[in-house]
Coordinates of C-alpha atoms in Angstrom, one line a residue:
M1169 CA 37.8 136.9 195.6
P1170 CA 34.6 135.1 194.8
E1171 CA 32.1 136.7 192.5
H1172 CA 28.9 137.9 194.2
T1173 CA 26.2 138.4 191.6
G1174 CA 23.1 137.6 193.6
E1175 CA 22.5 134.5 191.4
T1176 CA 21.6 131.1 192.7
R1177 CA 24.2 128.4 192.0
N1178 CA 22.2 127.0 189.2
E1179 CA 21.8 130.5 187.6
Q1180 CA 25.5 131.1 187.9
L1181 CA 26.3 127.7 186.3
T1182 CA 23.9 128.4 183.5
R1183 CA 25.5 131.8 182.9
N1184 CA 29.0 130.4 183.0
I1185 CA 28.1 127.7 180.5
G1186 CA 26.7 130.3 178.2
E1187 CA 29.8 132.4 178.5
L1188 CA 32.0 129.4 177.8
L1189 CA 30.0 128.5 174.7
Q1190 CA 30.2 132.1 173.5
E1191 CA 34.0 132.2 174.0
L1192 CA 34.2 129.0 172.0
R1193 CA 32.4 130.5 169.1
V1194 CA 35.2 133.1 168.8
A1195 CA 38.0 130.6 169.0
Q1196 CA 36.3 128.2 166.6
A1197 CA 36.0 130.8 163.8
G1198 CA 39.8 131.1 163.8
V1199 CA 40.2 127.3 163.8
Q1200 CA 37.8 126.9 160.8
I1201 CA 39.6 129.6 158.7
L1202 CA 43.0 128.1 159.5
F1203 CA 41.8 124.5 158.8
G1204 CA 40.3 125.5 155.5
F1205 CA 43.5 127.2 154.4
L1206 CA 45.6 124.2 155.5
L1207 CA 43.4 121.8 153.6
S1208 CA 43.4 123.8 150.4
V1209 CA 47.3 124.1 150.3
V1210 CA 47.6 120.3 149.6
F1211 CA 45.8 120.7 146.3
T1212 CA 48.3 123.3 144.9
D1213 CA 51.0 122.5 142.4
R1214 CA 53.6 124.2 144.6
F1215 CA 52.8 121.9 147.5
H1216 CA 53.8 118.8 145.5
D1217 CA 57.3 120.3 145.1
A1218 CA 57.7 121.1 148.8
S1219 CA 60.4 119.4 150.8
G1220 CA 59.8 116.6 153.2
F1221 CA 60.3 119.0 156.1
E1222 CA 57.8 121.4 154.7
K1223 CA 55.2 118.7 154.2
S1224 CA 55.9 117.4 157.7
L1225 CA 55.5 120.9 159.1
H1226 CA 52.2 121.2 157.2
L1227 CA 50.9 117.9 158.5
S1228 CA 51.8 118.9 162.1
A1229 CA 49.8 122.1 161.6
V1230 CA 46.9 120.1 160.3
A1231 CA 47.1 117.7 163.2
L1232 CA 47.2 120.6 165.7
A1233 CA 44.2 122.3 164.0
V1234 CA 42.3 119.0 164.2
A1235 CA 43.2 118.7 167.9
A1236 CA 42.1 122.3 168.5
T1237 CA 38.9 121.7 166.7
A1238 CA 38.1 118.6 168.8
L1239 CA 39.1 120.2 172.1
L1240 CA 37.3 123.5 171.4
T1241 CA 34.0 121.9 170.3
A1242 CA 33.9 119.2 173.0
P1243 CA 32.2 121.4 175.6
A1244 CA 29.5 122.3 173.2
A1245 CA 28.9 118.7 172.3
W1246 CA 28.9 117.7 176.0
H1247 CA 26.4 120.5 176.8
R1248 CA 24.1 119.3 174.1
L1249 CA 24.4 115.6 175.2
L1250 CA 24.3 116.2 178.9
F1251 CA 22.0 119.3 179.4
R1252 CA 19.2 118.7 181.9
T1253 CA 21.3 116.0 183.6
G1254 CA 22.7 118.2 186.4
S1255 CA 26.2 118.0 184.9
R1256 CA 26.8 121.7 184.3
E1257 CA 29.5 122.0 187.0
R1258 CA 31.4 119.0 185.7
I1259 CA 31.1 120.3 182.1
L1260 CA 32.5 123.7 183.2
T1261 CA 35.4 122.2 185.2
V1262 CA 36.5 119.7 182.5
G1263 CA 35.5 121.9 179.6
N1264 CA 37.6 124.8 180.9
R1265 CA 40.6 122.5 180.9
L1266 CA 39.9 121.3 177.4
V1267 CA 39.5 124.8 176.1
L1268 CA 42.9 125.8 177.6
V1269 CA 44.6 122.8 175.9
G1270 CA 42.6 123.6 172.7
L1271 CA 43.9 127.2 172.8
V1272 CA 47.5 125.9 173.1
C1273 CA 46.9 123.6 170.1
L1274 CA 45.4 126.5 168.1
A1275 CA 48.4 128.8 169.0
L1276 CA 50.8 126.0 167.9
A1277 CA 48.8 125.3 164.7
I1278 CA 48.9 129.0 163.8
T1279 CA 52.6 129.2 164.7
S1280 CA 53.3 126.1 162.5
T1281 CA 51.4 127.6 159.6
V1282 CA 53.2 130.9 159.8
A1283 CA 56.5 129.1 160.2
L1284 CA 55.7 127.1 157.1
I1285 CA 54.9 130.1 155.1
A1286 CA 58.0 131.9 156.2
K1287 CA 60.1 128.8 155.3
V1288 CA 58.7 128.5 151.8
V1289 CA 58.9 132.2 151.1
Y1290 CA 62.1 133.3 152.8
G1291 CA 63.9 130.3 154.2
G1292 CA 64.9 128.6 157.4
I1293 CA 66.0 131.7 159.4
A1294 CA 62.8 133.5 158.7
M1295 CA 60.9 130.4 159.7
L1296 CA 62.6 130.4 163.1
I1297 CA 62.2 134.1 163.7
M1298 CA 58.5 134.0 162.8
A1299 CA 57.9 130.9 164.9
V1300 CA 59.5 132.5 168.0
L1301 CA 57.6 135.8 167.4
C1302 CA 54.3 133.9 167.1
L1303 CA 54.9 131.8 170.2
L1304 CA 55.9 134.9 172.2
L1305 CA 52.8 136.8 171.0
F1306 CA 50.4 134.0 171.9
G1307 CA 52.2 133.2 175.1
I1308 CA 52.2 136.7 176.4
L1309 CA 48.7 137.8 175.3
W1310 CA 46.9 134.5 176.1
F1311 CA 48.7 133.2 179.1
V1312 CA 51.2 135.7 180.8
M1313 CA 48.9 138.7 180.7
P1314 CA 45.9 137.0 182.3
F1315 CA 48.1 135.8 185.2
R1316 CA 49.5 139.3 185.6
L1317 CA 46.0 140.8 185.6
H1318 CA 44.7 138.4 188.2
P1319 CA 43.7 140.2 191.4
A1320 CA 45.6 137.7 193.5
N1321 CA 48.8 139.0 192.0
G1322 CA 48.2 142.5 193.3
T1323 CA 48.0 144.0 189.8
Q1324 CA 44.9 146.1 189.4
P1325 CA 43.9 146.7 185.8
T1326 CA 43.1 150.3 185.0
G1327 CA 39.8 150.9 183.4
P1328 CA 37.0 153.4 183.2
P1329 CA 35.9 154.9 186.5
R1330 CA 32.9 153.4 188.2

């Protein structure tokens, strides 16, 4: 069902860009904290004693955090470079896709980091359990629930009365 807000198309695009950029601020804070943690780990004595697998898992988490950072900041950079060029609709369309891929990278980076911590502290079985639990948590909350709540699926969210 299309949204009827009484806005012109340009006003709607402007609002949608603003909403996208605000959502990115929330996601980016998580990426920055995670990235800082991952960078600092390398400079600890314990990291130098880590196994090759643990170092590889760490590097994959760093790479995923870098990818999430690039993907989640791209729409803001595009907006800054392209604003006043009439490109809002294209920025929204492509930016939305990048944000979704960026969120997947963020979820995988967090999952890899939690798996690494579980591996170092408790071993391989804990690593697998924590990785599965993290993937389930992100998958359900970030992707399954929105599809279930979508009006086209016949599910009406309950909320405060109007």
